[in-house]
Amino acid sequence: MRRPALASLLLAVLLAVLLAPIRLAAQDASPPAPAPTPAAAPEPSPLAALKEPVAFRPIEANVIINLPSVEVPSARTLTLLVTHRFIGSLSEGDINNFFTLDTGNTWGFGLWYAPVKNLNVGIYRTSDLNTYEASAEYQLPTFCGFMSSLRVGEDWRTQEGLAATPKSSFFAQAVLAYSFGQYVRLTAVPTYLQRTNGINARFPSPVPGDQSCEFIEGFERPYRCSGLYENVFNVPVAASIAITHSITVHGEVIPALSKVNSRGVGWSVSVEKSLLRHRFAFYAGNQRQTTVDRYVQAVPNFGRPKDVFIGFNLFRAWNLK
């Protein structure tokens, strides 16, 4: 019985020797470090939003000042335009007429709708000779910053007594523009006009160079001038410069034409503030006519090129999708 007991004792000692390093390693091993708690994200600085780039709105509405813009609103957009021009020039302003604000004005109301992509149709009416202007404009594909569109329409003059006959004029325009990013756009608008909008006027002596005048015997003022000219072609130009993401400066120039006996170059400038689907532009210039049959002749023969008029444009757009 001694031999089995001695064998068991030797087996126990051998196991103890073999397991001792494992126990010591387990005792010396340090517990695993707890996982670090993720640091809370720092709160954004109130000034951080001011440093982020702000997306610019379209640099122009469907009308720059008087000229059409090359850009057509997106499909199913309804656009309202209200134009206002004071009749009195700033040179005639004083405290008695509150600096031309009491001299009366001409109003215009326009409504356009884009039924499909790249097409904008509408009608505009101004109290200047009670003229209606219907138009349709189609925008062509853009190529490397170059944009173009085609616009056709008709003007009808409905005021009785003053307007010469005929009282309608067809026009066709090619709107050509180049955009330097989102900040600058230059536009040229080659325009063909069937006839200008004439106003009958009588003079005691001939108007130099006016081809619309005729002599009628038996009147105290025998020279009657209609101011009506056929087949007129002109190339107005415009520039739009974005000062900030919501403030834009626009300018337009209408070259003088000897054929229509313009007395000078027509010009207009505006400062426009734009909000979401809303634009307000303060206007100044010697070209206060707003329809094609009137502004294409720059400063009419009976106007004064040095006169400066003020007014405003108001735009509002609705997405009807």
Short mmCIF file of C-alpha atoms in Angstrom, two decimals:
data_model
loop_
_atom_site.label_atom_id
_atom_site.label_comp_id
_atom_site.label_asym_id
_atom_site.label_seq_id
_atom_site.Cartn_x
_atom_site.Cartn_y
_atom_site.Cartn_z
CA MET A 1 0.00 0.00 0.00
CA ARG A 2 3.01 2.32 0.40
CA ARG A 3 3.86 2.32 -3.31
CA PRO A 4 0.49 3.68 -4.59
CA ALA A 5 0.49 6.38 -1.91
CA LEU A 6 4.01 7.44 -2.84
CA ALA A 7 3.03 7.55 -6.54
CA SER A 8 0.03 9.78 -5.79
CA LEU A 9 2.20 12.15 -3.77
CA LEU A 10 4.78 12.44 -6.54
CA LEU A 11 1.99 13.14 -9.11
CA ALA A 12 0.54 15.91 -6.95
CA VAL A 13 3.95 17.59 -6.52
CA LEU A 14 4.58 17.42 -10.30
CA LEU A 15 1.23 19.10 -11.08
CA ALA A 16 1.91 21.83 -8.54
CA VAL A 17 5.29 22.57 -10.13
CA LEU A 18 3.79 22.72 -13.63
CA LEU A 19 0.83 24.95 -12.65
CA ALA A 20 2.79 27.41 -10.50
CA PRO A 21 4.02 29.66 -13.41
CA ILE A 22 0.50 29.89 -14.78
CA ARG A 23 -0.89 31.08 -11.41
CA LEU A 24 1.92 33.60 -10.98
CA ALA A 25 1.30 34.99 -14.47
CA ALA A 26 -2.42 35.30 -13.73
CA GLN A 27 -1.70 37.13 -10.46
CA ASP A 28 0.83 39.51 -12.06
CA ALA A 29 -1.41 40.38 -15.04
CA SER A 30 -3.01 43.82 -14.50
CA PRO A 31 -6.72 44.21 -15.25
CA PRO A 32 -7.50 45.60 -18.74
CA ALA A 33 -7.77 49.39 -18.89
CA PRO A 34 -11.32 50.65 -19.38
CA ALA A 35 -12.18 51.88 -22.88
CA PRO A 36 -11.80 55.67 -23.16
CA THR A 37 -15.04 57.63 -23.18
CA PRO A 38 -15.41 59.48 -26.50
CA ALA A 39 -14.97 63.21 -26.07
CA ALA A 40 -18.06 65.32 -26.60
CA ALA A 41 -18.10 67.20 -29.89
CA PRO A 42 -17.37 70.91 -29.38
CA GLU A 43 -20.32 73.23 -29.87
CA PRO A 44 -20.15 75.17 -33.16
CA SER A 45 -19.03 78.76 -32.84
CA PRO A 46 -21.69 81.39 -33.65
CA LEU A 47 -19.23 82.90 -36.15
CA ALA A 48 -18.67 79.61 -37.98
CA ALA A 49 -21.84 80.03 -40.04
CA LEU A 50 -20.61 83.40 -41.27
CA LYS A 51 -17.45 81.82 -42.65
CA GLU A 52 -19.29 79.19 -44.67
CA PRO A 53 -19.85 79.99 -48.36
CA VAL A 54 -23.36 81.21 -49.15
CA ALA A 55 -25.00 80.03 -52.36
CA PHE A 56 -25.78 82.89 -54.74
CA ARG A 57 -29.29 83.26 -56.05
CA PRO A 58 -29.80 83.59 -59.81
CA ILE A 59 -28.11 86.83 -60.80
CA GLU A 60 -31.16 88.01 -62.78
CA ALA A 61 -34.90 87.59 -62.81
CA ASN A 62 -36.69 87.05 -66.14
CA VAL A 63 -36.15 90.81 -66.79
CA ILE A 64 -32.84 92.59 -66.09
CA ILE A 65 -34.18 96.18 -65.89
CA ASN A 66 -36.12 96.62 -69.13
CA LEU A 67 -34.32 94.06 -71.29
CA PRO A 68 -35.16 90.35 -71.10
CA SER A 69 -32.78 88.09 -69.19
CA VAL A 70 -31.26 85.11 -70.97
CA GLU A 71 -32.33 82.88 -68.08
CA VAL A 72 -35.79 81.31 -68.09
CA PRO A 73 -37.37 80.35 -64.73
CA SER A 74 -37.68 76.67 -63.88
CA ALA A 75 -40.71 74.76 -65.11
CA ARG A 76 -44.08 75.64 -63.51
CA THR A 77 -42.82 78.94 -62.10
CA LEU A 78 -45.23 81.89 -62.08
CA THR A 79 -43.53 85.30 -62.12
CA LEU A 80 -45.07 88.70 -61.36
CA LEU A 81 -43.35 91.97 -62.33
CA VAL A 82 -44.44 95.46 -61.25
CA THR A 83 -42.64 98.43 -62.82
CA HIS A 84 -42.88 102.04 -61.70
CA ARG A 85 -41.37 105.12 -63.37
CA PHE A 86 -41.88 108.71 -62.25
CA ILE A 87 -42.76 111.00 -65.17
CA GLY A 88 -40.85 114.05 -63.92
CA SER A 89 -37.06 114.15 -64.27
CA LEU A 90 -34.83 114.85 -61.30
CA SER A 91 -33.82 118.19 -62.87
CA GLU A 92 -37.45 119.29 -62.48
CA GLY A 93 -37.67 118.16 -58.87
CA ASP A 94 -37.99 120.55 -55.96
CA ILE A 95 -39.62 120.77 -52.56
CA ASN A 96 -42.97 121.67 -54.12
CA ASN A 97 -43.29 118.39 -56.05
CA PHE A 98 -41.35 116.42 -53.41
CA PHE A 99 -38.49 115.90 -55.84
CA THR A 100 -40.63 114.46 -58.68
CA LEU A 101 -42.66 112.09 -56.45
CA ASP A 102 -45.75 114.24 -57.08
CA THR A 103 -45.30 114.45 -60.87
CA GLY A 104 -47.20 111.29 -61.66
CA ASN A 105 -45.91 107.97 -62.88
CA THR A 106 -46.34 105.13 -65.33
CA TRP A 107 -47.12 101.66 -64.01
CA GLY A 108 -46.54 98.28 -65.55
CA PHE A 109 -47.81 94.83 -64.55
CA GLY A 110 -46.52 91.59 -66.07
CA LEU A 111 -47.31 87.94 -65.49
CA TRP A 112 -45.28 85.05 -66.93
CA TYR A 113 -45.55 81.28 -66.59
CA ALA A 114 -43.10 78.51 -67.52
CA PRO A 115 -45.32 75.56 -68.56
CA VAL A 116 -42.37 73.32 -69.45
CA LYS A 117 -38.60 73.40 -69.05
CA ASN A 118 -36.81 76.29 -70.84
CA LEU A 119 -40.01 78.02 -72.01
CA ASN A 120 -41.51 81.20 -70.50
CA VAL A 121 -44.67 82.86 -71.85
CA GLY A 122 -46.57 85.85 -70.54
CA ILE A 123 -48.10 89.28 -70.99
CA TYR A 124 -47.08 92.70 -69.71
CA ARG A 125 -49.14 95.89 -69.66
CA THR A 126 -47.88 99.43 -69.10
CA SER A 127 -49.81 102.68 -68.70
CA ASP A 128 -47.30 104.31 -71.10
CA LEU A 129 -49.66 104.64 -74.09
CA ASN A 130 -51.68 101.76 -72.58
CA THR A 131 -49.45 99.20 -74.29
CA TYR A 132 -49.79 95.42 -74.00
CA GLU A 133 -46.84 93.17 -74.76
CA ALA A 134 -47.21 89.39 -75.24
CA SER A 135 -44.04 87.32 -75.49
CA ALA A 136 -42.59 83.82 -75.50
CA GLU A 137 -38.95 83.02 -74.72
CA TYR A 138 -37.11 79.73 -75.13
CA GLN A 139 -33.73 79.12 -73.50
CA LEU A 140 -31.15 77.09 -75.45
CA PRO A 141 -28.58 74.77 -73.83
CA THR A 142 -25.68 76.36 -71.95
CA PHE A 143 -22.16 75.85 -73.31
CA CYS A 144 -19.02 76.73 -71.28
CA GLY A 145 -20.61 79.74 -69.57
CA PHE A 146 -22.28 80.95 -72.77
CA MET A 147 -26.07 81.17 -72.60
CA SER A 148 -28.62 82.06 -75.27
CA SER A 149 -32.36 82.27 -75.75
CA LEU A 150 -34.83 83.33 -78.42
CA ARG A 151 -37.76 85.64 -77.73
CA VAL A 152 -40.64 86.75 -79.96
CA GLY A 153 -43.70 88.83 -79.26
CA GLU A 154 -46.12 91.58 -80.19
CA ASP A 155 -46.91 95.03 -78.80
CA TRP A 156 -50.39 96.56 -78.98
CA ARG A 157 -50.97 100.25 -78.25
CA THR A 158 -54.49 100.91 -77.05
CA GLN A 159 -54.41 104.57 -76.05
CA GLU A 160 -56.71 106.63 -78.26
CA GLY A 161 -55.97 110.03 -79.73
CA LEU A 162 -52.19 110.23 -79.33
CA ALA A 163 -50.83 107.00 -80.74
CA ALA A 164 -50.17 106.92 -84.46
CA THR A 165 -51.44 104.06 -86.61
CA PRO A 166 -50.86 101.18 -87.09
CA LYS A 167 -50.99 100.25 -83.44
CA SER A 168 -49.21 96.90 -83.33
CA SER A 169 -45.57 95.87 -83.69
CA PHE A 170 -43.95 92.45 -84.02
CA PHE A 171 -40.49 91.94 -82.51
CA ALA A 172 -37.86 89.20 -82.38
CA GLN A 173 -34.89 89.09 -80.02
CA ALA A 174 -31.84 86.88 -79.59
CA VAL A 175 -30.60 87.12 -75.99
CA LEU A 176 -26.88 86.27 -75.81
CA ALA A 177 -25.02 86.20 -72.49
CA TYR A 178 -21.74 85.09 -70.97
CA SER A 179 -21.46 84.44 -67.23
CA PHE A 180 -18.22 84.74 -65.28
CA GLY A 181 -19.16 82.29 -62.53
CA GLN A 182 -22.02 83.39 -60.30
CA TYR A 183 -20.89 86.99 -59.96
CA VAL A 184 -20.85 88.70 -63.38
CA ARG A 185 -22.95 88.36 -66.52
CA LEU A 186 -22.72 90.34 -69.77
CA THR A 187 -25.68 90.33 -72.16
CA ALA A 188 -26.37 91.52 -75.69
CA VAL A 189 -29.89 91.57 -77.14
CA PRO A 190 -29.99 91.93 -80.95
CA THR A 191 -33.53 93.13 -81.61
CA TYR A 192 -35.65 93.44 -84.72
CA LEU A 193 -38.75 95.63 -84.43
CA GLN A 194 -41.40 95.82 -87.11
CA ARG A 195 -42.18 99.44 -86.22
CA THR A 196 -41.71 101.84 -83.33
CA ASN A 197 -44.47 103.17 -81.16
CA GLY A 198 -45.38 106.57 -82.61
CA ILE A 199 -46.98 109.59 -80.98
CA ASN A 200 -48.63 112.21 -83.16
CA ALA A 201 -47.21 115.68 -82.55
CA ARG A 202 -47.38 118.96 -84.47
CA PHE A 203 -44.60 121.53 -84.84
CA PRO A 204 -44.48 125.02 -86.38
CA SER A 205 -41.22 124.21 -88.17
CA PRO A 206 -39.57 121.03 -89.49
CA VAL A 207 -37.86 118.74 -87.01
CA PRO A 208 -34.30 118.29 -88.34
CA GLY A 209 -33.81 114.83 -89.80
CA ASP A 210 -37.13 113.40 -88.63
CA GLN A 211 -38.34 111.14 -91.41
CA SER A 212 -41.75 110.67 -89.80
CA CYS A 213 -42.79 114.31 -90.28
CA GLU A 214 -45.05 115.58 -93.05
CA PHE A 215 -46.23 119.05 -94.02
CA ILE A 216 -49.98 119.65 -93.86
CA GLU A 217 -51.12 123.04 -95.13
CA GLY A 218 -53.74 125.05 -93.29
CA PHE A 219 -52.62 124.44 -89.70
CA GLU A 220 -50.90 126.77 -87.28
CA ARG A 221 -48.41 123.94 -86.71
CA PRO A 222 -48.27 122.44 -90.18
CA TYR A 223 -45.58 119.81 -89.52
CA ARG A 224 -47.10 116.63 -88.15
CA CYS A 225 -44.66 114.00 -86.90
CA SER A 226 -45.88 110.51 -86.12
CA GLY A 227 -42.64 109.20 -84.59
CA LEU A 228 -43.38 105.92 -86.37
CA TYR A 229 -40.46 104.11 -88.07
CA GLU A 230 -40.46 100.80 -89.90
CA ASN A 231 -38.04 97.83 -89.68
CA VAL A 232 -35.78 98.96 -86.85
CA PHE A 233 -32.76 96.94 -85.71
CA ASN A 234 -30.74 97.67 -82.57
CA VAL A 235 -28.41 95.81 -80.19
CA PRO A 236 -28.95 96.83 -76.54
CA VAL A 237 -26.40 95.54 -74.02
CA ALA A 238 -26.52 94.90 -70.28
CA ALA A 239 -24.29 93.91 -67.36
CA SER A 240 -25.16 92.35 -64.00
CA ILE A 241 -22.67 92.28 -61.11
CA ALA A 242 -23.38 90.48 -57.83
CA ILE A 243 -22.01 92.54 -54.94
CA THR A 244 -23.13 90.05 -52.28
CA HIS A 245 -25.25 86.89 -52.32
CA SER A 246 -28.40 89.06 -52.32
CA ILE A 247 -27.42 92.50 -53.73
CA THR A 248 -26.86 92.95 -57.46
CA VAL A 249 -26.15 96.00 -59.64
CA HIS A 250 -27.61 96.01 -63.17
CA GLY A 251 -26.92 98.35 -66.07
CA GLU A 252 -28.34 98.67 -69.58
CA VAL A 253 -27.33 100.74 -72.62
CA ILE A 254 -29.49 101.33 -75.72
CA PRO A 255 -27.42 102.68 -78.66
CA ALA A 256 -28.80 105.74 -80.44
CA LEU A 257 -30.11 105.15 -83.96
CA SER A 258 -30.17 107.80 -86.66
CA LYS A 259 -32.98 105.98 -88.44
CA VAL A 260 -35.38 106.68 -85.59
CA ASN A 261 -33.81 110.07 -84.86
CA SER A 262 -32.80 109.20 -81.32
CA ARG A 263 -31.49 112.18 -79.45
CA GLY A 264 -28.93 110.21 -77.49
CA VAL A 265 -27.92 106.92 -75.92
CA GLY A 266 -30.47 105.39 -73.57
CA TRP A 267 -29.17 104.09 -70.24
CA SER A 268 -30.60 102.55 -67.07
CA VAL A 269 -29.08 101.34 -63.80
CA SER A 270 -30.62 99.57 -60.83
CA VAL A 271 -29.60 98.25 -57.43
CA GLU A 272 -31.48 95.06 -56.62
CA LYS A 273 -32.05 93.31 -53.30
CA SER A 274 -33.19 89.71 -53.60
CA LEU A 275 -34.81 87.45 -51.02
CA LEU A 276 -36.40 84.04 -51.40
CA ARG A 277 -38.54 84.34 -54.57
CA HIS A 278 -38.67 88.11 -54.16
CA ARG A 279 -36.64 90.96 -55.70
CA PHE A 280 -36.81 94.74 -55.34
CA ALA A 281 -34.78 97.01 -57.62
CA PHE A 282 -34.35 100.79 -57.34
CA TYR A 283 -34.07 102.31 -60.83
CA ALA A 284 -32.50 105.47 -62.33
CA GLY A 285 -31.88 106.41 -65.96
CA ASN A 286 -32.95 108.41 -69.00
CA GLN A 287 -34.65 105.36 -70.57
CA ARG A 288 -37.94 104.96 -68.74
CA GLN A 289 -39.83 103.11 -71.48
CA THR A 290 -40.34 99.42 -70.65
CA THR A 291 -41.73 97.77 -73.82
CA VAL A 292 -39.71 96.72 -76.86
CA ASP A 293 -41.49 99.09 -79.26
CA ARG A 294 -40.44 102.01 -77.04
CA TYR A 295 -37.01 101.24 -75.57
CA VAL A 296 -35.45 99.98 -78.81
CA GLN A 297 -35.32 103.57 -80.12
CA ALA A 298 -33.19 104.71 -77.12
CA VAL A 299 -34.15 108.32 -76.33
CA PRO A 300 -37.03 109.25 -78.68
CA ASN A 301 -36.76 112.37 -80.78
CA PHE A 302 -39.09 114.26 -78.45
CA GLY A 303 -37.13 113.28 -75.33
CA ARG A 304 -34.13 114.86 -73.63
CA PRO A 305 -31.12 112.55 -73.10
CA LYS A 306 -29.84 114.45 -70.07
CA ASP A 307 -33.05 113.92 -68.10
CA VAL A 308 -32.80 111.35 -65.31
CA PHE A 309 -35.86 109.54 -63.99
CA ILE A 310 -36.25 107.26 -60.99
CA GLY A 311 -38.53 104.35 -60.16
CA PHE A 312 -38.45 100.71 -59.15
CA ASN A 313 -39.04 97.12 -60.26
CA LEU A 314 -40.71 94.55 -58.04
CA PHE A 315 -40.51 90.79 -58.76
CA ARG A 316 -42.32 87.91 -57.11
CA ALA A 317 -42.16 84.23 -58.11
CA TRP A 318 -44.19 81.18 -57.11
CA ASN A 319 -43.32 77.54 -57.67
CA LEU A 320 -46.56 75.80 -58.68
CA LYS A 321 -45.22 72.24 -58.65
#
